[in-house]
Coordinates of C-alpha atoms and ligand atoms in Angstrom, one line a residue:
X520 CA 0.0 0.0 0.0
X521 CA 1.4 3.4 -1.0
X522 CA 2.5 5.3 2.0
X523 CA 0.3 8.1 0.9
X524 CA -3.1 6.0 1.5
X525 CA -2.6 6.0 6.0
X526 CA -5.3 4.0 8.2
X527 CA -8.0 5.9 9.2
X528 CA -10.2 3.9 11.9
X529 CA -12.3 6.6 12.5
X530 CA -13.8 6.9 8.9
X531 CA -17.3 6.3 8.6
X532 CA -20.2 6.4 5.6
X533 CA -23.0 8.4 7.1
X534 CA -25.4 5.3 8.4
X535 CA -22.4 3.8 9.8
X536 CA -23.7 0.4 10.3
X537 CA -21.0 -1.2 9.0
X538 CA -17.4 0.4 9.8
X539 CA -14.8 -1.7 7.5
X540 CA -11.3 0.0 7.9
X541 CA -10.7 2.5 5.4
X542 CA -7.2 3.8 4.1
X543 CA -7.2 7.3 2.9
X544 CA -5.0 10.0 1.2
X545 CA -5.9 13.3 1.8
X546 CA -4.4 15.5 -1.3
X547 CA -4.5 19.6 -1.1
X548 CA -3.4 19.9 -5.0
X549 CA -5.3 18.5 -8.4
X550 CA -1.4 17.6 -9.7
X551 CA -1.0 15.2 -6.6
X552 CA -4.1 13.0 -8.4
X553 CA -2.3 11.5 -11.2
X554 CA 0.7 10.4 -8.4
X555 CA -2.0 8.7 -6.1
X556 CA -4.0 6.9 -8.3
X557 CA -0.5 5.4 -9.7
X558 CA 0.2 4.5 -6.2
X559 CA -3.2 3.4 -5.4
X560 CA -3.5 -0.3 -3.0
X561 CA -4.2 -3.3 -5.2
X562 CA -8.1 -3.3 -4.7
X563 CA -8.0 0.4 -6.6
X564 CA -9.0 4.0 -5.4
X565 CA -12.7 5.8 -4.9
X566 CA -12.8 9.5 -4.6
X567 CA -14.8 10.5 -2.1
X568 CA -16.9 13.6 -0.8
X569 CA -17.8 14.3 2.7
X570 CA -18.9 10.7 3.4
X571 CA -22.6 11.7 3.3
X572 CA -23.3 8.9 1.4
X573 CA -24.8 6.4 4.0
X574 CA -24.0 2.6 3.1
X575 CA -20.9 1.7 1.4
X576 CA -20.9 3.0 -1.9
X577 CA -18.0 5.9 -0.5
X578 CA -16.1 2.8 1.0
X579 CA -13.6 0.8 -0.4
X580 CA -12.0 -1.6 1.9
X581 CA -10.1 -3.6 -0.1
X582 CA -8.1 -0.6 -1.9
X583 CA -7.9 3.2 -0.4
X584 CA -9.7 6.3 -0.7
X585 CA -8.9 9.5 -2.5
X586 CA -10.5 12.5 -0.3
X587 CA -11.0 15.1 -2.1
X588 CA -12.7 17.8 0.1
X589 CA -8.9 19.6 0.0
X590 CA -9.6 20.0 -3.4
X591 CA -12.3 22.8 -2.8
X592 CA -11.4 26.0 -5.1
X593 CA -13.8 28.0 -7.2
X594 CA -12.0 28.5 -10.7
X595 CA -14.8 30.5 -12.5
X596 CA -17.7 32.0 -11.1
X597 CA -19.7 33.8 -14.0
X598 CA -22.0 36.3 -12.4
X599 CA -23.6 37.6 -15.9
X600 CA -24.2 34.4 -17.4
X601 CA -25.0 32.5 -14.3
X602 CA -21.8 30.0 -14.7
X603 CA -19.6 28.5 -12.1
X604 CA -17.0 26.0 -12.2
X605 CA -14.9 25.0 -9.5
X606 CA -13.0 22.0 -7.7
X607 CA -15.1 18.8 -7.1
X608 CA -14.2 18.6 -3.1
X609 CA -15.9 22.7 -2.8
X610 CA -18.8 21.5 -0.7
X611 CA -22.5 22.9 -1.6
X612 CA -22.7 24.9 1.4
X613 CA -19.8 26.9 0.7
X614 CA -20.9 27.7 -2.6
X615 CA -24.3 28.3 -1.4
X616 CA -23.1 31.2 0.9
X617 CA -21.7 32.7 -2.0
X618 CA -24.3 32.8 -4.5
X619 CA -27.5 33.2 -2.7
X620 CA -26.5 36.7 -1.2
X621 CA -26.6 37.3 -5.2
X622 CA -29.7 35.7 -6.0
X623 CA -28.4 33.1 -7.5
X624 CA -28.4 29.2 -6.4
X625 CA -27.4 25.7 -8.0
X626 CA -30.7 24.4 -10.1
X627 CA -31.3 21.9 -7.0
X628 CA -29.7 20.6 -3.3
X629 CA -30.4 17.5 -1.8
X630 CA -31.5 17.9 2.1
X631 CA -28.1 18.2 3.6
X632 CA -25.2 21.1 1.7
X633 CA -23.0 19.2 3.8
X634 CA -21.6 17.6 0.1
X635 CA -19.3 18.1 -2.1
X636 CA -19.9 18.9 -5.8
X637 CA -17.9 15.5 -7.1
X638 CA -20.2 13.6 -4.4
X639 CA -23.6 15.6 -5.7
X640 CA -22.8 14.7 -9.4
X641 CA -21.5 10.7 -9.1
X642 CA -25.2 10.5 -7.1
X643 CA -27.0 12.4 -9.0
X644 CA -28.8 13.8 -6.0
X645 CA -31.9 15.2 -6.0
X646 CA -34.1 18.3 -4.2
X647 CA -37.0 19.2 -2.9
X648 CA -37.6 21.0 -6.3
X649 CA -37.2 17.2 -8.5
X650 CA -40.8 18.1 -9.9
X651 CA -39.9 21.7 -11.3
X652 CA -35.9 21.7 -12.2
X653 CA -34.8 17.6 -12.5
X654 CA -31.5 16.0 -10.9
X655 CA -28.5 17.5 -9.8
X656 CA -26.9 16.6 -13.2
X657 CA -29.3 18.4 -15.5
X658 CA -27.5 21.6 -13.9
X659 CA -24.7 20.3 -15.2
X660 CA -22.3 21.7 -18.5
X661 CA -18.8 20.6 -18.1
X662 CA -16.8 18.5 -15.7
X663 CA -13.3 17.0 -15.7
X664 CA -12.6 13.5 -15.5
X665 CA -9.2 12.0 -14.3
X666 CA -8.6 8.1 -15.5
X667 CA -6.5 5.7 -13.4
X668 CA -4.2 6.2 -16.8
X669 CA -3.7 9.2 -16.2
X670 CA -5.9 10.9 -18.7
X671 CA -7.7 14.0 -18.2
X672 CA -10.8 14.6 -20.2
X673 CA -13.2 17.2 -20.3
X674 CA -17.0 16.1 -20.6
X675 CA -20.4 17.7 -21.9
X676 CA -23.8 16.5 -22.1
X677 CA -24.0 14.0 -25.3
X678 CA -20.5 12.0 -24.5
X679 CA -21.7 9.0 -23.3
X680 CA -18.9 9.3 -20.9
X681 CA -20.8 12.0 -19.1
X682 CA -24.0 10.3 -19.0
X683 CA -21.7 7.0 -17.0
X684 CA -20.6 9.8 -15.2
X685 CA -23.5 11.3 -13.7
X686 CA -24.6 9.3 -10.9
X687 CA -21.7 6.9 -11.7
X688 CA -20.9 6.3 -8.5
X689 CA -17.0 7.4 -8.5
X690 CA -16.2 4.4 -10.9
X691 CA -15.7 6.0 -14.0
X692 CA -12.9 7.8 -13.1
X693 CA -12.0 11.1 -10.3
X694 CA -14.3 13.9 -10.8
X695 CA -11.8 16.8 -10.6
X696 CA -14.3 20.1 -11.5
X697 CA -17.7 20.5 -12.1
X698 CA -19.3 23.2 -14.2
X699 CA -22.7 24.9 -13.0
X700 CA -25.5 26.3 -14.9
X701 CA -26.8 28.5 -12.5
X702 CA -30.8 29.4 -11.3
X703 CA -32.1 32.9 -10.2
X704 CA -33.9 32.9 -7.4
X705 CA -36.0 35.9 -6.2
X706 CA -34.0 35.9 -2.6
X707 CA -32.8 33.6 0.1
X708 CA -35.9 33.1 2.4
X709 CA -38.1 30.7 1.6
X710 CA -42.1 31.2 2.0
X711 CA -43.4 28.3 3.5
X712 CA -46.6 26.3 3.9
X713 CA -46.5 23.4 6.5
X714 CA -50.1 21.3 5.7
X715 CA -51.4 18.9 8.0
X716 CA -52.2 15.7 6.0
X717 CA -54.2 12.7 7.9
X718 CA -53.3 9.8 4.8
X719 CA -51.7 8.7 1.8
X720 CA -54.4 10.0 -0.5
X721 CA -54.0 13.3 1.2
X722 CA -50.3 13.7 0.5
X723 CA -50.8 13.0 -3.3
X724 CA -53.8 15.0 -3.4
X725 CA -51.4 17.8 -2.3
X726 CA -48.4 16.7 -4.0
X727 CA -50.7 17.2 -7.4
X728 CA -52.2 20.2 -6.1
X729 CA -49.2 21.8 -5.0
X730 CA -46.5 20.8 -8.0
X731 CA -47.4 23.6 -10.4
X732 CA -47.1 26.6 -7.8
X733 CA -44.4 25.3 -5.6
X734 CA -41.0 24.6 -6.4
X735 CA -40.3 22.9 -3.5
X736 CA -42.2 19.9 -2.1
X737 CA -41.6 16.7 0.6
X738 CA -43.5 15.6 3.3
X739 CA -42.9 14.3 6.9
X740 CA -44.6 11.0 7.1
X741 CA -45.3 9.3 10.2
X742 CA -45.1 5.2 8.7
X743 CA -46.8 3.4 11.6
X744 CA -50.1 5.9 10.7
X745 CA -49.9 7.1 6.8
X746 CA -50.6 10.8 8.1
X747 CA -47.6 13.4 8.4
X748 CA -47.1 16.9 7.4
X749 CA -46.9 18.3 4.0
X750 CA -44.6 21.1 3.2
X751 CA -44.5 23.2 0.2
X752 CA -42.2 26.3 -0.4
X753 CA -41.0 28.9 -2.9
X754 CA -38.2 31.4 -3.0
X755 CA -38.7 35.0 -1.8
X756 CA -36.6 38.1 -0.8
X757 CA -38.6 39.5 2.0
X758 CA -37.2 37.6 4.8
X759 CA -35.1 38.0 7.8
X760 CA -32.5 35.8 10.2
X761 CA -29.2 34.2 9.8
X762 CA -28.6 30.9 7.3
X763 CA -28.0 29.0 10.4
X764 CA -28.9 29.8 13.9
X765 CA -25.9 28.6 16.2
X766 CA -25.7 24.9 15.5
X767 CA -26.6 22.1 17.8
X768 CA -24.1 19.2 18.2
X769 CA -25.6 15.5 19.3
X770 CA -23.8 14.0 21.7
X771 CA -20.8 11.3 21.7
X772 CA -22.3 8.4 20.1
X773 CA -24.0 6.1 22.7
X774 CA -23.4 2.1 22.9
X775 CA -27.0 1.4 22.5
X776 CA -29.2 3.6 20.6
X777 CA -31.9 5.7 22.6
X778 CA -34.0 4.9 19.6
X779 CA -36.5 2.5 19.6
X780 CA -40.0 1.4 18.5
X781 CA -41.6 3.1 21.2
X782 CA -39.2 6.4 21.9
X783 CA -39.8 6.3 17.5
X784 CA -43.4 6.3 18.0
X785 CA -43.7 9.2 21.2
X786 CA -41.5 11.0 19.2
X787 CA -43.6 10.9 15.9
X788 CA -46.8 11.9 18.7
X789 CA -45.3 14.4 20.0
X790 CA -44.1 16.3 16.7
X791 CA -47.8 15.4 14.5
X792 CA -49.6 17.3 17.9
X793 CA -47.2 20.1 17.3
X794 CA -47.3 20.5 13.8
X795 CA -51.3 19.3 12.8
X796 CA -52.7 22.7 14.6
X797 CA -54.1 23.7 11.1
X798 CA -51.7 25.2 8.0
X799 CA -48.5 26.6 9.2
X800 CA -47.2 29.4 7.2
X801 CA -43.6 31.0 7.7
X802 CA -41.1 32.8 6.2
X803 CA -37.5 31.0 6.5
X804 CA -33.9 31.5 5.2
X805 CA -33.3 29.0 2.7
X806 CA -31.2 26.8 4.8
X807 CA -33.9 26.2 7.6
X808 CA -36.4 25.0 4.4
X809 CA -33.8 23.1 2.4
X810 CA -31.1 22.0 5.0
X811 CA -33.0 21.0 8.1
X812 CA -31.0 18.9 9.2
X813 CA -27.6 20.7 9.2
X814 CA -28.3 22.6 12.5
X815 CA -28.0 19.7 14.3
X816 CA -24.4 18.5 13.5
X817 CA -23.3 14.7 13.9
X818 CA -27.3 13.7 14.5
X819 CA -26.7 10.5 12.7
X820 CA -24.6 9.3 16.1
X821 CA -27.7 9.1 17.8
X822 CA -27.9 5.8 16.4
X823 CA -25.2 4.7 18.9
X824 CA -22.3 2.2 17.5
X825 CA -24.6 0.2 15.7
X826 CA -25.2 2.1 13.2
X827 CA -28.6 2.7 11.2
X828 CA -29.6 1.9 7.4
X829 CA -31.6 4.1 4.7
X830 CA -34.1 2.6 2.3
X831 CA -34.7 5.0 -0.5
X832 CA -36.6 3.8 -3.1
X833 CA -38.7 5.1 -6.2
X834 CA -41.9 3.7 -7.5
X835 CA -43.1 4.7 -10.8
X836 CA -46.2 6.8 -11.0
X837 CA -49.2 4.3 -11.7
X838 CA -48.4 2.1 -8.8
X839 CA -46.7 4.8 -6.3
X840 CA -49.8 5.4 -4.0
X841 CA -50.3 1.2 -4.0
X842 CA -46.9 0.5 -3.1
X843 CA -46.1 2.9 -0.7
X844 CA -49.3 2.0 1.3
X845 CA -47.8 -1.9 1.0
X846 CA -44.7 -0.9 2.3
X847 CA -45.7 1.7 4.9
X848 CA -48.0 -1.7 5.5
X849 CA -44.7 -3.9 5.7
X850 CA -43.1 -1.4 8.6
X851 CA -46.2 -1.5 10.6
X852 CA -46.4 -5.2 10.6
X853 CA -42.9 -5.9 11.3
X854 CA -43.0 -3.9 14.8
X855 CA -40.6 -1.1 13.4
X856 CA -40.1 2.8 13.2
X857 CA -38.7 5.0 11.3
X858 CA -37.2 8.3 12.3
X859 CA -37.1 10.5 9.9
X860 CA -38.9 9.2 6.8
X861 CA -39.8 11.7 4.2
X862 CA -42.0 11.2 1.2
X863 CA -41.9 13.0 -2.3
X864 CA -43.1 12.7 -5.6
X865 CA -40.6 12.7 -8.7
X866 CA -41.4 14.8 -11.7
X867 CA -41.0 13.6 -15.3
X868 CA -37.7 15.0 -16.1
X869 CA -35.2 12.7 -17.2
X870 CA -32.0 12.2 -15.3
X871 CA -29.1 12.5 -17.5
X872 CA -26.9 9.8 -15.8
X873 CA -27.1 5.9 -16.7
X874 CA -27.5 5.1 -13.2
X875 CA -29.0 8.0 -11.9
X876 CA -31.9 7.2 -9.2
X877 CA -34.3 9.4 -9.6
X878 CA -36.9 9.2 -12.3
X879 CA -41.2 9.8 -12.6
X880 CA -43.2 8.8 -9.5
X881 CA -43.1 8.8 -5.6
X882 CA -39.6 8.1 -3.7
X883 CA -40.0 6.9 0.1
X884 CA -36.6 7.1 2.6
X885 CA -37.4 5.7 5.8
X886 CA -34.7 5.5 8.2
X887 CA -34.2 2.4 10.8
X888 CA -31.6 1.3 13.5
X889 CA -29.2 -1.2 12.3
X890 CA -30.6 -3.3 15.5
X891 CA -30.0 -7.4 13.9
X892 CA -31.8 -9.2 11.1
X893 CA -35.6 -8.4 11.3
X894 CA -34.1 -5.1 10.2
X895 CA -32.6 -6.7 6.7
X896 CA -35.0 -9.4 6.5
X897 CA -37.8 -6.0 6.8
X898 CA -35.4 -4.1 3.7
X899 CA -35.6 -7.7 2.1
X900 CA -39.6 -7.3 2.3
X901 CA -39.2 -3.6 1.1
X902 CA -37.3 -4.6 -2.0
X903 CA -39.9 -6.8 -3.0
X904 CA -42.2 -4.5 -3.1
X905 CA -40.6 -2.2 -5.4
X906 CA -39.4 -4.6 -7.5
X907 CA -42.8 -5.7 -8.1
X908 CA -43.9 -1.6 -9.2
X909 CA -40.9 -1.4 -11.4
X910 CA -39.3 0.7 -9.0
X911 CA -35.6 1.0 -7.7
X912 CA -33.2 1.3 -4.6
X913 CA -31.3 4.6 -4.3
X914 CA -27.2 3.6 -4.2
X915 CA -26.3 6.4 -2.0
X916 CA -28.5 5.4 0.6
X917 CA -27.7 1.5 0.7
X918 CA -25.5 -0.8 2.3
X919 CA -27.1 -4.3 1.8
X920 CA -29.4 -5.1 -1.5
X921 CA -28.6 -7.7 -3.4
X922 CA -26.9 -7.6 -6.9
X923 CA -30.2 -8.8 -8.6
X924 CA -32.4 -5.9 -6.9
X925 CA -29.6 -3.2 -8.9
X926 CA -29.9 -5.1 -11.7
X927 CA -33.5 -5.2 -11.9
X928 CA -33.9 -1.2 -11.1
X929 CA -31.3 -0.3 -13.0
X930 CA -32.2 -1.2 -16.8
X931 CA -28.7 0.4 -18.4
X932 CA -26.8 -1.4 -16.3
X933 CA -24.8 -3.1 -19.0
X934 CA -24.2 -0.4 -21.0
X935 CA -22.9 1.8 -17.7
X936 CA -20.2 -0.9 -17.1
X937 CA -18.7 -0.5 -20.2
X938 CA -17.6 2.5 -19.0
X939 CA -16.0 1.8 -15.7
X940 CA -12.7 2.4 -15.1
X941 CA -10.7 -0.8 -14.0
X942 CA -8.5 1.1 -11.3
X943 CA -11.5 2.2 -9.5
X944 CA -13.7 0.0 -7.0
X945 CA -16.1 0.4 -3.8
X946 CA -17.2 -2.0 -1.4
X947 CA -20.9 -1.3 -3.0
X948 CA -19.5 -2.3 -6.8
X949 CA -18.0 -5.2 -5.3
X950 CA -21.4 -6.5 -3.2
X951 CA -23.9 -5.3 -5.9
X952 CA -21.7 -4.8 -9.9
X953 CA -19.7 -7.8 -9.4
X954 CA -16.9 -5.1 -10.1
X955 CA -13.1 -5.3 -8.5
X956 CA -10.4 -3.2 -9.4
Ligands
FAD1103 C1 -28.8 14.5 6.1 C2 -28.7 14.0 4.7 C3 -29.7 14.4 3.8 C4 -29.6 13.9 2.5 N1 -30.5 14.3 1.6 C5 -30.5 13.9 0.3 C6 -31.4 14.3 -0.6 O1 -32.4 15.1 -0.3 N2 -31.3 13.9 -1.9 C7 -30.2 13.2 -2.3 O2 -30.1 12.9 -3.5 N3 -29.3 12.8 -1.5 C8 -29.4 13.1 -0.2 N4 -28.4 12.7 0.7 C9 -27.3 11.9 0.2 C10 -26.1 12.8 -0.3 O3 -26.6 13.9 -1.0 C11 -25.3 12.0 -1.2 O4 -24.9 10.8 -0.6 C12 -24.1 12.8 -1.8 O5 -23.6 12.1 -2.9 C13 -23.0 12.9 -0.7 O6 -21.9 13.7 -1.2 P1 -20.5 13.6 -0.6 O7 -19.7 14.7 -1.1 O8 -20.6 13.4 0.9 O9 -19.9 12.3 -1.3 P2 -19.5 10.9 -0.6 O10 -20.7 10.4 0.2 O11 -18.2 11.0 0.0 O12 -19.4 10.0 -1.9 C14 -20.6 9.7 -2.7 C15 -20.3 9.1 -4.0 O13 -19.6 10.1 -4.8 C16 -18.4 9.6 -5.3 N5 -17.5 10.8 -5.4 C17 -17.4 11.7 -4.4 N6 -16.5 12.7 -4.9 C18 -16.1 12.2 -6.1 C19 -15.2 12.8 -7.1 N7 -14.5 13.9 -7.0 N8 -15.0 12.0 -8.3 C20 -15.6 10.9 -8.5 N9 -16.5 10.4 -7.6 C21 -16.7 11.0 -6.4 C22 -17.9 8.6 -4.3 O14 -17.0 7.6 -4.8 C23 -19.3 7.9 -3.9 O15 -19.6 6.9 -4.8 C24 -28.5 13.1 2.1 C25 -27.5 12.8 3.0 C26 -27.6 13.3 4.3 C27 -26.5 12.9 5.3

């Protein structure tokens, strides 16, 4: 192993319920890329972000990590024509706080900024906004690609490089810049509309009713009762208050996990009885309506050692409201409880990566501690169901599916791997692409 890739015991993907040893070089200059991915371990190199992702698709145990949140300079920023480019490690937040003084934002952010702009594109993350402005990777113009060879290569929509790229989980080579189309955006608060919702055909009545006027859209959904909160929001100047109000910190992670069944279920009481007073309507900065959970920093320890898992998945549009009533169905029956489970529909827009997740139709993420194997046997059930609505598994969220569920949700499979790049692996292309470097 090159001396430049060190242990790092303390690296972690976000769920953190598996914690394989991870060895990790830690450049500050693009030139040092070509000179680490030469010295890379046998098993290959993964560039990572800011290990957001939550299963093991930002791990690679059996080679070493690149991380590239060093590499986090803007080279461009295009006020006139609404352009930016910069490094791929320059997390969202960063460039967030620069634009949206300006009225100016990326074209969508997933619900943390805590990411980097290589991590955004090889997910393709989406937004609140999926319905009005697409995946991350319609934003984008240009990016740079580094091969294990050494090649550099500059990328545009149409190369079917680019579309392997986007939402190519790392593998087709290091992201090392990203070019932005830019949206305006009226101002940095955010008007928003918190509506009680008491079941499923509530939320996509409102989801239907609310998708033409709002650009941004998810609900809260309480899974052992189908009811939750609906919020819908849209950009506006009048506003007042910082980004972030002082942030919270949780505490060191505990050996067993305050959450259970029943703390999941008071808690879930006690926020519906707070929130289902009638229509909330408040003005907020953008990060309070975008980034919620960023103003509590490390929450995801409160899952103790153990760990928790994601399951993310998307159900196309005819059979969204029946599947996500069989699988909010599935929970209930197996005695579980999720979190923080959120529930949004997809708009029609295609996502320009082979492997990008989302696509048309309703995406459910339910969150549950990594407690043994009714959990997994529970996501085993889960799969099923979207499997059987033509549906798919989101990579960034996952840690345990099998290969046939990616294969089945993923129909340009085939013609993504014939773009990988063979000095590049993760633990999650070794588990689910059958893919080693
Ligand atoms: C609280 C929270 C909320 C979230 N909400 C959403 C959401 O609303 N929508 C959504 O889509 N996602 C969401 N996510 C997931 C998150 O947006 C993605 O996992 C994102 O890709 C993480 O970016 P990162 O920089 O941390 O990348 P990492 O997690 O470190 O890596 C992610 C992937 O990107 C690859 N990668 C990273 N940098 C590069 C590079 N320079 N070149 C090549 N490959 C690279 C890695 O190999 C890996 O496959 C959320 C995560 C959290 C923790």
């Amino acid at each position: 192993m090159g001396d430049a890739f060190t242990a790092a015991p303390g690296f972690r993907s976000w769920g953190g319920a598996a914690r394989p040893l991870q060895h990790v070089a830690r450049p500050r200059f693009a030139d040092q890329l070509p000179g680490l991915l030469r010295q890379a371990p046998a098993g290959g190199a993964l560039a990572v972000g800011l290990a957001r992702s939550y299963g093991d698709s930002g791990l690679n145990s059996a080679g070493g990590l690149i991380d590239m949140s060093g590499l986090d300079r803007l080279i461009v920023f295009d006020a006139e024509n609404g352009v930016v480019r910069a490094e791929a490690g320059l997390s969202l937040e960063a460039l967030l706080k620069l634009l949206a003084p300006r009225s100016m934002f990326t074209t969508t952010t997933p619900g943390t900024a805590q990411v980097t702009l290589g991590g955004a594109v090889a997910n393709d993350v989406h937004g609140k906004n999926h319905h009005s402005a697409g995946a991350f990777g319609c934003g984008v113009r240009r990016l740079g690609l580094l091969r294990t060879t050494g090649e550099q290569m500059e990328l545009a929509p149409g190369d079917p490089l680019f579309a392997a790229t986007i939402g190519g989980l790392g593998l087709t080579g290091v992201i090392t810049w990203v070019e932005l189309q830019l949206a305006q955006i009226t101002g940095p608060y955010i008007d928003n509309e918190d509506v009680p919702f008491g079941d499923l055909g509530g939320f996509f009545d409102l989801a239907a009713e609310s998708a033409g006027a709002w650009e941004h859209t998810a609900a809260w959904i309480d899974v052992g009762r189908g009811r939750g909160i609906f919020s819908r929001g849209a950009w506006t100047s009048q506003g007042e208050g910082p980004q972030r109000k002082g942030r919270l910190s949780a505490p060191i992670e505990p050996p067993v996990s305050p959450l259970n069944p029943l703390s999941l279920r008071v808690f879930n009481e006690v926020v519906f009885a707070a929130k289902s007073m009638g229509v909330r309507r408040r003005t907020v900065p953008y990060s309070a309506a975008l980034h919620p959970l960023d103003s509590v920093a490390g929450w995801n320890r409160l899952y103790g050692r153990k760990g928790f898992w994601q399951h993310q998945s998307v159900v196309p549009a005819p059979s969204a409201r029946d599947a996500v009533a069989e699988m909010l169905g599935a929970v209930a029956k197996a005695g579980e409880g999720s979190f923080l489970s959120v529930l949004k529909t997809f708009g029609e827009r295609a996502s320009p990566g082979l492997l990008s997740f989302p696509r048309g139709g309703a995406t459910l993420a339910m969150d549950f501690p990594a407690r043994g194997p009714g959990v997994l046997k529970l996501m085993d059930r889960l799969d099923a169901i979207v499997r059987e609505a033509g549906g798919r598994i989101y990579a960034a969220k996952d840690g345990r599916m099998s290969a046939d569920m990616m294969r089945a949700g993923y129909p340009r499979l085939d013609e993504f791997l014939q773009h990988l790049d063979p000095g590049l692996s993760s633990d999650f292309a070794r588990r689910t692409l059958g893919v080693s470097a």
